[in-house]
Coordinates of C-alpha atoms in Angstrom, one line a residue:
X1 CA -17.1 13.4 17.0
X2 CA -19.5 12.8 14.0
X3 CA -20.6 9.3 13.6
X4 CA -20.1 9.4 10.1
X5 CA -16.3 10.1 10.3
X6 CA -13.7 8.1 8.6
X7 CA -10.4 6.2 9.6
X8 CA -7.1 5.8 8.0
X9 CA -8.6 1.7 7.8
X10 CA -11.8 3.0 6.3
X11 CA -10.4 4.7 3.3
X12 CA -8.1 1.9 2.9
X13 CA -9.9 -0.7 3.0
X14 CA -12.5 1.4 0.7
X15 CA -10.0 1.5 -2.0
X16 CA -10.3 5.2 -1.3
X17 CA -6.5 5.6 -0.4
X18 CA -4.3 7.4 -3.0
X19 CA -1.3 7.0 -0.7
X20 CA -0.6 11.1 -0.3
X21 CA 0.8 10.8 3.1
X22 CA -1.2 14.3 4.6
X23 CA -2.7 11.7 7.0
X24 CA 1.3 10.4 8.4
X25 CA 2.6 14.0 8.7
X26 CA -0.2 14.8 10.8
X27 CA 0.8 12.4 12.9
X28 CA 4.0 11.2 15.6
X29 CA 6.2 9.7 13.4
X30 CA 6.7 6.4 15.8
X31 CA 2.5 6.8 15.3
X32 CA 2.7 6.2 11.5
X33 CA 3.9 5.4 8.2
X34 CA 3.3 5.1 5.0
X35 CA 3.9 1.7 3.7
X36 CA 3.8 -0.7 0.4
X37 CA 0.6 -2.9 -0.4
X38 CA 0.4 -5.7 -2.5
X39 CA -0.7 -3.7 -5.2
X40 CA 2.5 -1.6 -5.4
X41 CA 0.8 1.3 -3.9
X42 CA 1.6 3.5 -1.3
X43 CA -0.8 3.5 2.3
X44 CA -0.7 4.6 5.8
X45 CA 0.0 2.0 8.1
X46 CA 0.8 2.4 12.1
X47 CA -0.2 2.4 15.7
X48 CA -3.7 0.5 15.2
X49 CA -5.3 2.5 18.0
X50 CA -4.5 5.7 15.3
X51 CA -5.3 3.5 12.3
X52 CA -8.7 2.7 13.0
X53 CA -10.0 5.9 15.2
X54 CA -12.5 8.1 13.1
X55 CA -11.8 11.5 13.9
X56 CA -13.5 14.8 12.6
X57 CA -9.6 15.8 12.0
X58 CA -9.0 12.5 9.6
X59 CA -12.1 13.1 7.7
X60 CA -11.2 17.0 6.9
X61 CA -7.9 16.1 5.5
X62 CA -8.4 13.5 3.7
X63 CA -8.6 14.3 0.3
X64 CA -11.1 11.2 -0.8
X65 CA -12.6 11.3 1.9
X66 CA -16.8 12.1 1.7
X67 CA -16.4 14.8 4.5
X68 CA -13.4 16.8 3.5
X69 CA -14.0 20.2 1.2
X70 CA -14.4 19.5 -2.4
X71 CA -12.3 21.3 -5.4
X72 CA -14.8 23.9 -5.4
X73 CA -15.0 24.8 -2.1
X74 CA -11.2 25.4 -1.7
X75 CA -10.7 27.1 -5.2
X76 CA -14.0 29.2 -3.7
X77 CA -11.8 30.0 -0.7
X78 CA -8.7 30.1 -2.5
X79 CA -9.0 32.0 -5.4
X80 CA -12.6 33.9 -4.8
X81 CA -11.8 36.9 -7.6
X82 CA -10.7 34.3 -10.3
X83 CA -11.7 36.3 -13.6
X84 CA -13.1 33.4 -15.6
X85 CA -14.7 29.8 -13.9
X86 CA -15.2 26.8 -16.0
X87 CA -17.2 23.2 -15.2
X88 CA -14.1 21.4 -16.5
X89 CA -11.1 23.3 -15.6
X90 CA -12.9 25.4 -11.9
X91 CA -11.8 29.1 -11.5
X92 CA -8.8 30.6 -13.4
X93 CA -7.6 33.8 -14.3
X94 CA -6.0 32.7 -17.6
X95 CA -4.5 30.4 -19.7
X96 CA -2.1 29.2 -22.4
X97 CA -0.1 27.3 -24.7
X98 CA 3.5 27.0 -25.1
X99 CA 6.8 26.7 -23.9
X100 CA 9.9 28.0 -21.9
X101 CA 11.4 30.0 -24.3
X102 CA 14.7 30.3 -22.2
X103 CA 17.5 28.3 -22.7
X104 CA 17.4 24.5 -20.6
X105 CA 14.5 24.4 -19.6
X106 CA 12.1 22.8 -22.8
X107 CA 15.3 20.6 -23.1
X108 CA 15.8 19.1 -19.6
X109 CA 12.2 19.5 -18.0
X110 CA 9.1 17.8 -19.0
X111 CA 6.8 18.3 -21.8
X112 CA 7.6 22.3 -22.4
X113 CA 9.6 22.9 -19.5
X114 CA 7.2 25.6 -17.7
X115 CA 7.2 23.5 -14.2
X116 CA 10.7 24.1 -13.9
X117 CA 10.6 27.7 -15.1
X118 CA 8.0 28.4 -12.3
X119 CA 9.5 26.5 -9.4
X120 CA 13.2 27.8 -10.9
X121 CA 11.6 31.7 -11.0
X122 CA 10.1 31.3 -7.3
X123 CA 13.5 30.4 -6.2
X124 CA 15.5 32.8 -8.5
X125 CA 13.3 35.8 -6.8
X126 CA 13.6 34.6 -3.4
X127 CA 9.7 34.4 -3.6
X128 CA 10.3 30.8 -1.8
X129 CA 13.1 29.5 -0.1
X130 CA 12.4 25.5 -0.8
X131 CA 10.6 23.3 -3.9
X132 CA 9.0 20.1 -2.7
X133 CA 8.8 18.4 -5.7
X134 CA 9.8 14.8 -6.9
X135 CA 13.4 13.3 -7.3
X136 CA 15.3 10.0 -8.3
X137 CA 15.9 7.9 -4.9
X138 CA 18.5 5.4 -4.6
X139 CA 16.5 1.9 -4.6
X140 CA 19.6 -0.1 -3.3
X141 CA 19.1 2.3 0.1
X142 CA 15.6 3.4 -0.2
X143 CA 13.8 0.6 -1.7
X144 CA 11.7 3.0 -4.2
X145 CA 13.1 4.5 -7.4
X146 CA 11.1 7.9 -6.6
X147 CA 10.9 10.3 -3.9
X148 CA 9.9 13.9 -2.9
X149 CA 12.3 16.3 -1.7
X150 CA 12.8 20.1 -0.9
X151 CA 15.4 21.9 -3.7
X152 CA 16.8 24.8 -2.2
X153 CA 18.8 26.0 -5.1
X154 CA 18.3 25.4 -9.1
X155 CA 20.6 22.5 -9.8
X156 CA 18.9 20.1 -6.9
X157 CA 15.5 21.7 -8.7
X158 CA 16.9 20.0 -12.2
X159 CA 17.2 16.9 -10.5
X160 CA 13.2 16.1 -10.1
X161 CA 12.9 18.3 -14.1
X162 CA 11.3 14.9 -15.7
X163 CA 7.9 13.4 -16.0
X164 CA 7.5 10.6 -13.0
X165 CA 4.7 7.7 -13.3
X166 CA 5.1 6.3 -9.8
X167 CA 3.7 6.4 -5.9
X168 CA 5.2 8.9 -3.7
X169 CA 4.3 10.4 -0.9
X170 CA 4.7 13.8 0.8
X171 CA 5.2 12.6 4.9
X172 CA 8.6 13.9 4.9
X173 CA 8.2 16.8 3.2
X174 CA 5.3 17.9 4.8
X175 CA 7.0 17.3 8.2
X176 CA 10.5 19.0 7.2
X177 CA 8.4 22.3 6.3
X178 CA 6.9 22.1 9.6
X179 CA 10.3 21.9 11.2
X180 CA 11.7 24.1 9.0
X181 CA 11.1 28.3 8.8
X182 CA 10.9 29.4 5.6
X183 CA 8.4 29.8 2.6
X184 CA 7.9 26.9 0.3
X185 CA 6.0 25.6 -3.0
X186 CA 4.7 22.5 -3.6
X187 CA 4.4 20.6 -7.1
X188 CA 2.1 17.5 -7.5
X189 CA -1.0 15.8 -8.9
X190 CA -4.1 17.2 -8.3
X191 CA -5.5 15.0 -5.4
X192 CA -1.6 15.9 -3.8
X193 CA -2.3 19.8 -3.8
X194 CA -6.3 19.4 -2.6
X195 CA -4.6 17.1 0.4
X196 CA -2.0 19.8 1.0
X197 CA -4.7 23.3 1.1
X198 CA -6.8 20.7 3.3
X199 CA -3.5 19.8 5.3
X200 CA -2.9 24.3 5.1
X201 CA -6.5 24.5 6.6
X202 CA -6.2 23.0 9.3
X203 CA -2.9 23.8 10.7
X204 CA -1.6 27.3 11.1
X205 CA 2.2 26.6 10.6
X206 CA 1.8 24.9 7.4
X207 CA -0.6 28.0 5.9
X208 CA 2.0 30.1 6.5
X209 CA 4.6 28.0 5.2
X210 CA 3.6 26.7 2.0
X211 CA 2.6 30.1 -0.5
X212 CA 2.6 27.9 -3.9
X213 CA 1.4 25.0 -4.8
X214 CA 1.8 24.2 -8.6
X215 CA -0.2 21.6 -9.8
X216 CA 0.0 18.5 -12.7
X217 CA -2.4 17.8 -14.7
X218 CA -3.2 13.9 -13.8
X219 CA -4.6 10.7 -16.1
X220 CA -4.1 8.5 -13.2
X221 CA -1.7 7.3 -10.4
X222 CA 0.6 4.4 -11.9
X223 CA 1.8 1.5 -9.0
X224 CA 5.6 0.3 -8.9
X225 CA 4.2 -2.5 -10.6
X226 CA 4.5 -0.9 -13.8
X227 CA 8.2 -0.1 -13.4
X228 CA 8.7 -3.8 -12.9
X229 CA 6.6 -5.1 -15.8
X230 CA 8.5 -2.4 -17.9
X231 CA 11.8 -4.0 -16.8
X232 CA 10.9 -7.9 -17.5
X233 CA 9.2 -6.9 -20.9
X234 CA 13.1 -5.6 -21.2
X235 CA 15.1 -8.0 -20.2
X236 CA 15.9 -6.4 -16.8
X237 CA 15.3 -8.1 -13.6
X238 CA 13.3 -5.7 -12.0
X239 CA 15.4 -5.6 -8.5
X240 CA 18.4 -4.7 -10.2
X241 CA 17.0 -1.6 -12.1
X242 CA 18.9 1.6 -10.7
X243 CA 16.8 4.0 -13.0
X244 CA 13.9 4.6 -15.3
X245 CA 13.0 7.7 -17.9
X246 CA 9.4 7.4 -18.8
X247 CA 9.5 9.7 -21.4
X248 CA 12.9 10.5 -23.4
X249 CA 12.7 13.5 -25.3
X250 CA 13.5 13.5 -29.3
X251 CA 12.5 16.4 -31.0
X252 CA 12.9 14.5 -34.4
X253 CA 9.5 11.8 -32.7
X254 CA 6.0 13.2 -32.2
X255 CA 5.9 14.1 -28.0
X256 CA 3.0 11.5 -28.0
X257 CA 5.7 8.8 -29.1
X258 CA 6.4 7.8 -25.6
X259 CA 9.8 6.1 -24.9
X260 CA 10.7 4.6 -21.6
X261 CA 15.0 4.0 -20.8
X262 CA 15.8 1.8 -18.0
X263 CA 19.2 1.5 -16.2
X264 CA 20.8 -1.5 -14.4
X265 CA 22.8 -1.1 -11.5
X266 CA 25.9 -2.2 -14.0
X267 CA 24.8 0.8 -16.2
X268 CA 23.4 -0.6 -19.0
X269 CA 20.8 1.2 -20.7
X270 CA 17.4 -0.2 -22.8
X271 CA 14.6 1.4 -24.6
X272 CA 11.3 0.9 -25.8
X273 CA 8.4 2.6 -27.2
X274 CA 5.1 2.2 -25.1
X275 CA 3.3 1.6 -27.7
X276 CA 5.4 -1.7 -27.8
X277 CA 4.7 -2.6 -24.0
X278 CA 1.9 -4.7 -23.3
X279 CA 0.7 -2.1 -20.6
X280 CA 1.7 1.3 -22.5
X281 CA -1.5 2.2 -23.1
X282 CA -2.4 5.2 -20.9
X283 CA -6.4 5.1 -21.3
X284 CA -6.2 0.9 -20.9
X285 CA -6.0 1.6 -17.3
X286 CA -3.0 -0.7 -16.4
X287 CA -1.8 -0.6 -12.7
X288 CA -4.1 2.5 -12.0
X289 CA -5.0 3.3 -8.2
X290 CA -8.3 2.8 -7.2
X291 CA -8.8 5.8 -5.6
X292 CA -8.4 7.0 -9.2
X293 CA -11.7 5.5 -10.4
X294 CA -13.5 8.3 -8.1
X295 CA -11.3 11.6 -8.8
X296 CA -13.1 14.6 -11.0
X297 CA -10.0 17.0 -10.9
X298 CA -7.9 16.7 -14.0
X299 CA -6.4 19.9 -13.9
X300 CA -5.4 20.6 -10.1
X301 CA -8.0 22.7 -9.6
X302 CA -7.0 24.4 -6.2
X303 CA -3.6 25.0 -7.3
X304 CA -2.2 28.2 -7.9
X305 CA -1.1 27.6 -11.5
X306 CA -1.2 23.8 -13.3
X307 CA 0.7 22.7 -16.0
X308 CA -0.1 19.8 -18.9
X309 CA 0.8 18.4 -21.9
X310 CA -0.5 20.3 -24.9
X311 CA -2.4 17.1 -26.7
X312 CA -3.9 18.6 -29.5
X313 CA -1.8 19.6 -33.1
X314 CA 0.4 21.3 -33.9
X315 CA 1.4 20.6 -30.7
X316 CA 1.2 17.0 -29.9
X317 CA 3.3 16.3 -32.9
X318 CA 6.1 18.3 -32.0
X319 CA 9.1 16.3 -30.0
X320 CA 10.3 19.5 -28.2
X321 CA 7.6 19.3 -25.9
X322 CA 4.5 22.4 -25.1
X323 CA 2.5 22.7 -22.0
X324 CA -0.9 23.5 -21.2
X325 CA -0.7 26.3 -18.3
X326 CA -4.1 27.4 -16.4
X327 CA -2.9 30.0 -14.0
X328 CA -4.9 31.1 -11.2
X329 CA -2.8 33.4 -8.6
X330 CA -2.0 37.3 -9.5
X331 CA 1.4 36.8 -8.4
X332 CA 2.1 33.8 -10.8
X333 CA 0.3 35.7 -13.6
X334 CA 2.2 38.7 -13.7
X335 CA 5.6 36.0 -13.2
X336 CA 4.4 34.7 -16.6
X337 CA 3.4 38.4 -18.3
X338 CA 7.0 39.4 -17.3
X339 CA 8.1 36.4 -19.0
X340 CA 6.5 36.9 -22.0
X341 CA 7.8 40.5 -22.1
X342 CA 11.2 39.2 -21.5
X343 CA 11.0 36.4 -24.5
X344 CA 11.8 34.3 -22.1
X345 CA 8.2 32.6 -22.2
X346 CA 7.0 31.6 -25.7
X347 CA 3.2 31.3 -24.3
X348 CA 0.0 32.1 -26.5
X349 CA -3.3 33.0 -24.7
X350 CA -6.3 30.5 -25.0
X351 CA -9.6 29.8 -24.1
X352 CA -11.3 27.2 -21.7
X353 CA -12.3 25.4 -24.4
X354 CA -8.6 24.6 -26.0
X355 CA -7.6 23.4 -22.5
X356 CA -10.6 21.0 -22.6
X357 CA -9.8 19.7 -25.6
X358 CA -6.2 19.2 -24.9
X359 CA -7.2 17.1 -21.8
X360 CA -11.0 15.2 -23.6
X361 CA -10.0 11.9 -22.5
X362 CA -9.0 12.8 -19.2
X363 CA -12.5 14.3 -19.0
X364 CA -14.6 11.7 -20.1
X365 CA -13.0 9.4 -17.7
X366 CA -13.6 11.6 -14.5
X367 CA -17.0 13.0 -16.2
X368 CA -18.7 10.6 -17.5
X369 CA -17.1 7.6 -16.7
X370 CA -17.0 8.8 -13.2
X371 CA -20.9 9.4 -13.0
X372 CA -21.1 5.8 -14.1
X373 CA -19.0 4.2 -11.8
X374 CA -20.8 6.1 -8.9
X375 CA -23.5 3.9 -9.9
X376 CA -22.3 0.9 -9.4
X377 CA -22.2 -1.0 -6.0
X378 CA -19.5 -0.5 -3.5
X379 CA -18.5 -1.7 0.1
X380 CA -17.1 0.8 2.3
X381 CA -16.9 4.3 2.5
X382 CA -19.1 5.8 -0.7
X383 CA -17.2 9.3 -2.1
X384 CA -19.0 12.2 -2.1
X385 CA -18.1 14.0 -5.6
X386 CA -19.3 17.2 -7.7
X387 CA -20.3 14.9 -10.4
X388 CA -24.3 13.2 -10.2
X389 CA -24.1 9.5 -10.4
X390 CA -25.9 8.2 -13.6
X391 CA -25.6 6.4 -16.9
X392 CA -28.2 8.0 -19.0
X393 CA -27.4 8.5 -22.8
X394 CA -24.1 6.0 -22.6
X395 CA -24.1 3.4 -25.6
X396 CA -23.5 0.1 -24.2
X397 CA -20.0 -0.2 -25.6
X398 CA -19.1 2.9 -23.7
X399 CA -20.2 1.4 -20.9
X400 CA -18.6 -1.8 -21.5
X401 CA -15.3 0.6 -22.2
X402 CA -15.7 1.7 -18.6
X403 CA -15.9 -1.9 -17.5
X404 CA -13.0 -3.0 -19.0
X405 CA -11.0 0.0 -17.8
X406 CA -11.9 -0.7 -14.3
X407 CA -11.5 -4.7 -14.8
X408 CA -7.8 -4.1 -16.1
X409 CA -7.2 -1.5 -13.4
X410 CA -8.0 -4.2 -10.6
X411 CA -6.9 -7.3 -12.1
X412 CA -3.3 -6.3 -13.5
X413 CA -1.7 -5.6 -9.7
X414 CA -3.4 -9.1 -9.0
X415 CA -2.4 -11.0 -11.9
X416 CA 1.3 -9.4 -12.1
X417 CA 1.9 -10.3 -8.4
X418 CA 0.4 -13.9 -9.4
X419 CA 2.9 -14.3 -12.0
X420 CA 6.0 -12.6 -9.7
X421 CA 5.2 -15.2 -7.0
X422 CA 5.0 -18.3 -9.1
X423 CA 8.3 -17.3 -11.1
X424 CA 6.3 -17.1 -14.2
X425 CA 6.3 -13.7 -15.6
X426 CA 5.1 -14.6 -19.2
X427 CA 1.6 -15.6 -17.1
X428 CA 1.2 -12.0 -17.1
X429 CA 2.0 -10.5 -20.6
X430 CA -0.4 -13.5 -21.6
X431 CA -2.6 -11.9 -20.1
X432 CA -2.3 -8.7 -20.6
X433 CA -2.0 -8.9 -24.3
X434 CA -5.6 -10.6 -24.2
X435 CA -6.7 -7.5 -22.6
X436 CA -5.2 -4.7 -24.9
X437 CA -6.9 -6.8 -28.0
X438 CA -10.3 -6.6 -26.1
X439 CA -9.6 -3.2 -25.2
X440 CA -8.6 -2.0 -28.4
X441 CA -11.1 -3.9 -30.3
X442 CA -13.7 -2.1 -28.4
X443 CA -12.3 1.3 -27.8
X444 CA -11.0 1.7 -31.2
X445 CA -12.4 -1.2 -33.4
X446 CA -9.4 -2.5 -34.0
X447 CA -8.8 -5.8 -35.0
X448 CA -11.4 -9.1 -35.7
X449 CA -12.8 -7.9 -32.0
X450 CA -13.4 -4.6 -33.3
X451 CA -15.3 -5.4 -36.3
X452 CA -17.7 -7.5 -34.2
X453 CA -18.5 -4.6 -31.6
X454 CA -19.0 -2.3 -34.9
X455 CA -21.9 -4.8 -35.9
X456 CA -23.8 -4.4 -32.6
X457 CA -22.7 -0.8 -32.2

């Protein structure tokens, strides 16, 4: 065994944990779980004789972890005669913009609906016989309001059709596949799918078994914090929420004019714009992951296809929703030609550089902001990315922006649990609406703030 091999504790305790769960279906099940932490977040916890060995095995599956294979690497592996490869976006054979032209799908699914049409086409064909993707659970029973499951057929498929911002974990997936014959595809973010080709590598059954993994394009992993703070900024005591939509579809409102609908166990219903939640600001870094501070993947690289939001105009302005797709498997890309042929795929062909720009934000964060942040000290296990550490050329506000980000990150899981446990909620939206005005004063000079940062800028 190396001696620079990593535990289940190191990454952990390293902040390095994004709470995937390839590490648990590896394991006995009486061996280990995955568990919550204080933070909201999903971790492995178990036997400690398994927690804290470093193995060579741990270290090459892990998909933060500084010995494991690196986007590159796999999509090298995976897709070695991509047509086109691209610093931002890794090896593809094509791309485009657009929507599910067939009936249902832009309607019920997220964004433009193409995640469904894929994962609905793969099991329409009989190309797969099972979908692990992510559902609704039942948090009276199962103590979480999101889970992944297998669909089998097209109406369990419709139930996980919806944007979720929440931890899950693939454990019992992963281990029902293994238990399971048959062929499967797997949706998730893109740390998920680089933990399941790592997970493929190194265990025969589960090469065999999993054919297609479809990836989402990521900002960042939210905690079950945010769901709460969501519900008390409602009205809704956060225990007796039996549902949340983070994004309800109008195609009268811009698809950027996020609206999150909450349910009660009673049934009753509220909505609210994000714009009007103290922690709806994506980019402010609210109840982010930490591991997600040291990612440089935005587009699920080593999937076989990956699907986004379309944030640039026309696009972004129009309710009905339109996906970014950046296909990389032949099989996939002749699904889509055939498609297109059939009108039942409205999709246009772009360029690297549209995809870029639909995702620039994303970007910076895991470009430049990441080669900052690998600057910076750290205790515990250091990452091993693509990108160089360094800070030269960044303006000290966008430093400062990168600051802030990672400050709010940390402190809002801290300061929400604070409030939770001294029954003083209102602690925390003071606080957080002190640090959306320093955030927005220096991000986008808004406010008194931001005319001060303009004068130093």
């Amino acid at each position: 065994m190396s001696a620079a091999a990593v535990s289940p504790r190191d990454m952990v305790s390293s902040g390095l944990c994004i709470g995937c769960g390839g590490c648990v279906a590896q394991a006995r099940p009486e061996q280990a779980r995955l568990e919550w932490n204080r933070d909201g977040q999903r971790n492995p916890a178990g036997d400690p004789d398994w927690y804290r060995r470093r193995s060579e095995g741990f270290s090459a599956c892990c998909p933060f972890s500084p010995h494991a294979m690196n986007e590159d690497e796999i999509a090298g592996q995976r897709f070695p005669a991509a047509a086109a490869q691209d610093d931002y976006i890794g090896r593809f054979d094509a791309a485009y913009v657009g929507h599910a032209a067939e009936a249902g799908y832009r309607e019920r699914g997220s964004s433009g609906g193409m995640v469904s049409w894929v994962a609905g086409e793969l099991l329409r064909q009989g190309m797969v016989d099972g979908v692990a993707h992510v559902t609704r659970a039942d948090p009276a029973t199962e103590g979480r309001l999101f889970r992944y499951r297998i669909a089998r057929d097209l109406p369990a498929l419709w139930e996980g059709a919806q944007s979720r911002y929440y931890p899950v974990d693939m454990a019992e997936v992963l281990r029902e596949i293994r238990e399971v014959p048959g062929r499967y595809a797997v949706v998730g973010i893109p740390c998920f799918i680089k933990a399941v080709h790592l997970a493929r590598a190194a265990d025969p059954l589960l090469r065999e078994r999993i054919v297609f993994t479809l990836g989402l394009v990521c900002g960042h992993m939210k905690s079950r914090h945010m769901a709460s703070s969501f519900a008390r900024q409602m009205g809704f005591d956060p225990a007796a929420v039996r549902q949340i939509d983070y994004r309800v579809k109008d195609p009268e409102r811009p698809a950027n004019w996020y609206r999150a609908r909450l349910t009660d166990r009673a049934g009753e219903q509220r909505m609210r714009d994000w714009w009007h939640l103290v922690d709806g600001d994506w980019g402010s870094g609210f109840f982010q992951n930490s591991a997600c501070d040291f990612c440089d993947d935005v587009v699920a690289e080593t999937a076989d296809i990956a699907f986004g939001d379309a944030w640039v105009e026309p696009y972004s302005s129009d309710g009905r929703g339109t996906n970014v797709v950046v296909v990389r498997s032949p099989a996939l890309h002749a699904m889509l030609r055939e498609g297109i042929d059939a009108g039942r795929l409205a999709l246009q062909p772009v360029d690297a550089g549209f995809v870029r720009e639909t995702q620039a934000a994303g970007f910076r964060q895991r470009r430049e902001g990441l080669a900052y942040r690998l600057c910076w000290r750290k205790a515990g296990v250091r990452p091993r990315k693509r990108v160089r550490p360094g800070s030269a050329g960044l303006s000290w506000r966008r430093r400062m922006i990168y600051r802030l980000r990672h400050a709010i990150s940390r402190g809002s899981g801290r300061v929400f649990r604070l409030a939770e446990a001294l029954g003083r909620p209102g602690l925390f939206l003071l606080w957080a609406r002190a640090m959306l005005k320093l955030y927005h004063g220096l991000a986008y000079s808004r406010g008194w703030l931001g005319k001060l940062f303009d004068r130093f800028a």
